[in-house]
CSV table of C-alpha atoms in Angstrom, one decimal:
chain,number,residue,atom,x,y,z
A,12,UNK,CA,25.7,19.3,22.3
A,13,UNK,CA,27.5,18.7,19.1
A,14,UNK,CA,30.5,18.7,20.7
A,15,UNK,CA,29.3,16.6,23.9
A,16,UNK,CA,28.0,13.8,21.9
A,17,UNK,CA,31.7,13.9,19.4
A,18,UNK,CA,33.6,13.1,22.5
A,19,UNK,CA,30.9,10.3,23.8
A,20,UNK,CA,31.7,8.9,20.4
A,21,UNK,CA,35.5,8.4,20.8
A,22,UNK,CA,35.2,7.6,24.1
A,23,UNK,CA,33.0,4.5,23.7
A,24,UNK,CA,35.2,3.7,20.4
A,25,UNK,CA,38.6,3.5,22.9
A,26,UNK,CA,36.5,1.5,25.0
A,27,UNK,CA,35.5,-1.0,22.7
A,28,UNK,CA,38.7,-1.4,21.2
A,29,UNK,CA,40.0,-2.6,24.6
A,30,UNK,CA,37.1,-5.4,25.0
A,31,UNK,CA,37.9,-8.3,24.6
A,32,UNK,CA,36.8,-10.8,21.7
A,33,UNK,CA,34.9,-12.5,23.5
A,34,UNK,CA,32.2,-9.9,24.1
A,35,UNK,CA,33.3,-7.9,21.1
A,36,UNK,CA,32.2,-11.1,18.9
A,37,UNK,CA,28.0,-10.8,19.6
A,38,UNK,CA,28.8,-6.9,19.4
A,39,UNK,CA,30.4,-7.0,15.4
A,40,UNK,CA,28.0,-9.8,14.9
A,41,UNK,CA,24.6,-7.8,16.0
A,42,UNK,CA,23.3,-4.7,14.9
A,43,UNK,CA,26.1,-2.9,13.9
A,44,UNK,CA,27.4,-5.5,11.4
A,45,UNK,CA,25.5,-4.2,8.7
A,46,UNK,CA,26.7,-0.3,8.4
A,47,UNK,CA,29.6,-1.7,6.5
A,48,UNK,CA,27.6,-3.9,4.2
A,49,UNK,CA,24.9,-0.9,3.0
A,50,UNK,CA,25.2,2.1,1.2
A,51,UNK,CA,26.7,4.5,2.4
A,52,UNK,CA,23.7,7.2,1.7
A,53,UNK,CA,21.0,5.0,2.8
A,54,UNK,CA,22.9,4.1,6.0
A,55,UNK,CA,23.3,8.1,6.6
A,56,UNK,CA,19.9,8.6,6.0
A,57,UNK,CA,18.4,5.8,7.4
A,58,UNK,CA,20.8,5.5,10.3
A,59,UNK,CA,21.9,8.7,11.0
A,60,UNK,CA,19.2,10.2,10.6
A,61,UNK,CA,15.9,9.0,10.5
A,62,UNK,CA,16.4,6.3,13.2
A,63,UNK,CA,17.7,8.7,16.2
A,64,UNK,CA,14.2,10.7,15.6
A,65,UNK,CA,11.9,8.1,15.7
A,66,UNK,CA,14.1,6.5,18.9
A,67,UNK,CA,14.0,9.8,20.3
A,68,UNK,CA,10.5,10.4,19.7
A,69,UNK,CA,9.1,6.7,21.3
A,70,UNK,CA,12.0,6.6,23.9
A,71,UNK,CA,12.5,10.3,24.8
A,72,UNK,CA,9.0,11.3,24.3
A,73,UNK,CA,6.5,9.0,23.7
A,74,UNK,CA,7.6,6.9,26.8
A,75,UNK,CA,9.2,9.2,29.3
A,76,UNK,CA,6.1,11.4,29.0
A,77,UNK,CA,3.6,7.9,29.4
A,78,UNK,CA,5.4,7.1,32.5
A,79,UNK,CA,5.9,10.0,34.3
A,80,UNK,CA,1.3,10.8,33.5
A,81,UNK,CA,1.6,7.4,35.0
A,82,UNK,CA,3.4,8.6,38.1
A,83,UNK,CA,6.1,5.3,37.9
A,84,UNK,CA,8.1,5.3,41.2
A,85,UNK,CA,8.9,3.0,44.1
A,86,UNK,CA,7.1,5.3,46.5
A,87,UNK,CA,8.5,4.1,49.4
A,88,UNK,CA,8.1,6.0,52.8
A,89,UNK,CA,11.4,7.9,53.1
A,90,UNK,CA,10.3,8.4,56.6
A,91,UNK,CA,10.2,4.6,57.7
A,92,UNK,CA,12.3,3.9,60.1
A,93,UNK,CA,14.5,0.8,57.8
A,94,UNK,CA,15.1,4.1,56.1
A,95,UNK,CA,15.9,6.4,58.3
A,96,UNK,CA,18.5,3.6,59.6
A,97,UNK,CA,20.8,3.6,56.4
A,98,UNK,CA,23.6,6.1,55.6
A,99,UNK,CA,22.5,9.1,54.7
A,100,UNK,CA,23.9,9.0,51.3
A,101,UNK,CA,22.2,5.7,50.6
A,102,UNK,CA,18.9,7.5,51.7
A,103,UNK,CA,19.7,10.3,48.8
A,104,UNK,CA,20.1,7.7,45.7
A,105,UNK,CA,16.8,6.0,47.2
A,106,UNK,CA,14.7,9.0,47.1
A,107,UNK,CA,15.6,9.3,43.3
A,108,UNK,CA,13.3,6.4,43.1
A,109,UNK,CA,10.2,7.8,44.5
A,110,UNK,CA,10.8,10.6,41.8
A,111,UNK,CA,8.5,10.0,38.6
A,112,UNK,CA,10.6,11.9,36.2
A,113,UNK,CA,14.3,9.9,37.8
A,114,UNK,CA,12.1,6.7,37.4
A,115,UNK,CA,11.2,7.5,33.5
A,116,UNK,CA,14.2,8.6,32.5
A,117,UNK,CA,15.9,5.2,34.0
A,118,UNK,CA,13.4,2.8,32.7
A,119,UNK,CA,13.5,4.7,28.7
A,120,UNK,CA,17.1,4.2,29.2
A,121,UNK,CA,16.8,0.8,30.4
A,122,UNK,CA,14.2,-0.3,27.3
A,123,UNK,CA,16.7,1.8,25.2
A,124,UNK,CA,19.7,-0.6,25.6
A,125,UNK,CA,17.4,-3.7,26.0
A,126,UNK,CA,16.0,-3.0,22.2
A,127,UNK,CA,19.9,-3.0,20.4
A,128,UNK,CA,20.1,-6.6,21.2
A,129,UNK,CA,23.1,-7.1,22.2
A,130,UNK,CA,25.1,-6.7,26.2
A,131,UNK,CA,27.8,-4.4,24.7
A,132,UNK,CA,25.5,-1.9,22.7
A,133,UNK,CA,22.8,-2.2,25.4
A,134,UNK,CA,25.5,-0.9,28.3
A,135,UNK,CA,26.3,2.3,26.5
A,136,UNK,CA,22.7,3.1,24.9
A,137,UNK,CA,21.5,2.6,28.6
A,138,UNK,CA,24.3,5.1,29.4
A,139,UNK,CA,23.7,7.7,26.3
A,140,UNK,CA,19.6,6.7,26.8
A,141,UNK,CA,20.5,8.4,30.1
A,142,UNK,CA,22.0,11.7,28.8
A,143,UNK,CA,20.1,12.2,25.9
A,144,UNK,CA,16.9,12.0,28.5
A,145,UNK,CA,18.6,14.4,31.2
A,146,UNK,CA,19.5,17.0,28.0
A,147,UNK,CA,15.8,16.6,26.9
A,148,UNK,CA,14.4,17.5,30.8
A,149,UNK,CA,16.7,19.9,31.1
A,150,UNK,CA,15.8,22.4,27.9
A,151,UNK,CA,12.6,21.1,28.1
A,152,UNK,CA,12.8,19.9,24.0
A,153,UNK,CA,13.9,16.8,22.9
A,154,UNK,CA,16.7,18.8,20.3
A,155,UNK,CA,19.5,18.0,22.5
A,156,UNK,CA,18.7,14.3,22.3
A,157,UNK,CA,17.9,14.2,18.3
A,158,UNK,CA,21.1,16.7,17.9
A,159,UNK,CA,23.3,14.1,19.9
A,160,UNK,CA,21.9,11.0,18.7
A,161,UNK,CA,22.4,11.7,15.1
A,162,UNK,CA,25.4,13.3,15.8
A,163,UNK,CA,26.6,9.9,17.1
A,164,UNK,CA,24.9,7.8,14.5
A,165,UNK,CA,25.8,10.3,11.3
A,166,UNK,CA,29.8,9.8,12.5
A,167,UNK,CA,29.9,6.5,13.2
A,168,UNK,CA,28.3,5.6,9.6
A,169,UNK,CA,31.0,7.8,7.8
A,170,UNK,CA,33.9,6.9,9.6
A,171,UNK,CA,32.7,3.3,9.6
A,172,UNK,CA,32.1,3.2,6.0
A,173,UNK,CA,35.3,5.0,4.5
A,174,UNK,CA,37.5,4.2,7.2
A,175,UNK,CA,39.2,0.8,8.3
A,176,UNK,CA,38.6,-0.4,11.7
A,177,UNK,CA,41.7,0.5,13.1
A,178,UNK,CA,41.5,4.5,12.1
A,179,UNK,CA,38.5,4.3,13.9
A,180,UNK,CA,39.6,6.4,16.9
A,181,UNK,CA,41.5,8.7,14.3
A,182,UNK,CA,38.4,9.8,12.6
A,183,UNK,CA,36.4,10.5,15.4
A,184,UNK,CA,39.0,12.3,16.9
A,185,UNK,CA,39.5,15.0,14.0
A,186,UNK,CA,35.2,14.9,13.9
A,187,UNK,CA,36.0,15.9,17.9
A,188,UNK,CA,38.6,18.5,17.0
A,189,UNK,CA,36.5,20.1,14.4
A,190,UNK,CA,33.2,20.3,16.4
A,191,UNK,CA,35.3,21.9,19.3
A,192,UNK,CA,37.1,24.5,16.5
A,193,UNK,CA,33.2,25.3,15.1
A,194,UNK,CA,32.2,25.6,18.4
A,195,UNK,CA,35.3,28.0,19.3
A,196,UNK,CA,34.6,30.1,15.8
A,197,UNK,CA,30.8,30.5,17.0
A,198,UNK,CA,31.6,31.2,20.9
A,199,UNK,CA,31.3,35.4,20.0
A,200,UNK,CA,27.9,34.7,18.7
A,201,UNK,CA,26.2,33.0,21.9
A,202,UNK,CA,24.3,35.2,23.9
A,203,UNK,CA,23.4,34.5,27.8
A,204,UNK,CA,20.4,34.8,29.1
A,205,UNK,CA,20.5,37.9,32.0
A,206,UNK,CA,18.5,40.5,33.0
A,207,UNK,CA,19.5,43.1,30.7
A,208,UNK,CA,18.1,40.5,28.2
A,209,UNK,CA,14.6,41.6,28.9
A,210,UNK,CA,12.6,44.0,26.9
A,211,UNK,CA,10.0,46.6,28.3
A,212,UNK,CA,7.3,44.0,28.8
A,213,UNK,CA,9.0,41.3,30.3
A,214,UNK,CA,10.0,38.9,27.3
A,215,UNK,CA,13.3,37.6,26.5
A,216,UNK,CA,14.8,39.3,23.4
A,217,UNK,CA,15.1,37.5,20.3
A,218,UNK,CA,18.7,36.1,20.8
A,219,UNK,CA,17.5,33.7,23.8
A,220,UNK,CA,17.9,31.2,21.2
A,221,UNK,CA,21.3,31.3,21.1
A,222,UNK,CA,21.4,30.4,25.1
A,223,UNK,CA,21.5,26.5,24.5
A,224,UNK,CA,22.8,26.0,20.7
């Protein structure tokens, strides 16, 4: 995850290098104006680190679980016959929305770009809002989401604080390059989850925790 959310990094940084002014004007004028004007150690901690948990915790928690108790969807018939008339793969993205948990994560994510207050920020946190909430449903922990999410925030404040503007993409490369190389060194260590995994009773041995990270 680490290594996912290094290469979302970079990738978002080439794209906003190629925006123009225009839209890149309410962007350096909004909420990310002020990393270069703090400390550098408050902005870590503040920014990197303390402000992805509580996001992830009333975004990726706090709300996903609030609206999917609350059963959010379209519910639609899927049966109806206006739907049974459209293409079939327009019928599959439609019953996404009569899916609670589809219908949370998109809404979080939605709220999640809405509350950066700008259009530029807001398109990609809609877009990482997205992944950070699929990670979360997927290991069934919100870990992946605070791991990613301050991995994000953590880099951004250090290359953004002792780097100028246009080493940018340069930094967060070589953080990309040396999260792979960690991940590389640590690859012997990982240990799948199969059936020879299983003790006597049952239970998955201790090194299940190695599966994910």
């Amino acid at each position: 995850y680490v290594v996912l959310a290094s290469l979302l990094n970079l990738v978002i940084t080439i794209v906003l290098q190629i925006l123009p002014d225009s839209l890149m004007e309410s962007y350096m004028n909004g909420s990310v104006s002020y990393i270069g004007e703090t400390d550098i150690w408050f902005a870590f901690l503040g920014i990197g680190v303390l402000a992805p948990i509580a996001e992830e915790i009333s975004f990726r928690y706090f709300m996903i679980n609030t609206l999917k108790k609350r059963e959010v969807c379209l519910d639609f018939d899927e049966d109806s016959r206006f739907i049974k008339r459209l293409p079939e793969q327009l019928q599959n993205i439609l019953s996404y929305f009569n899916d609670e948990t589809y219908m949370a994560v998109l809404i979080s994510s939605f709220a999640f770009g809405i509350v950066h207050g700008n259009l530029v920020q807001g398109i990609y946190c809609f877009i990482l809002g997205m992944i950070f909430a699929v990670a979360n449903e997927h290991e069934k922990s919100l870990l992946p989401g605070i791991v990613m999410h301050i991995t994000i925030n953590t880099s951004s404040v250090i290359i953004g604080s002792v780097l100028p503007s246009e080493y940018e993409i340069i930094g967060l490369a070589v953080v990309f390059v040396m999260a792979c190389a960690v991940a590389s060194l640590n690859r012997d260590n990982y240990n799948f989850v199969v059936d020879n995994d299983l003790d006597d009773e049952g239970f998955y041995s201790d090194n299940y925790e190695y599966v994910t990270w």
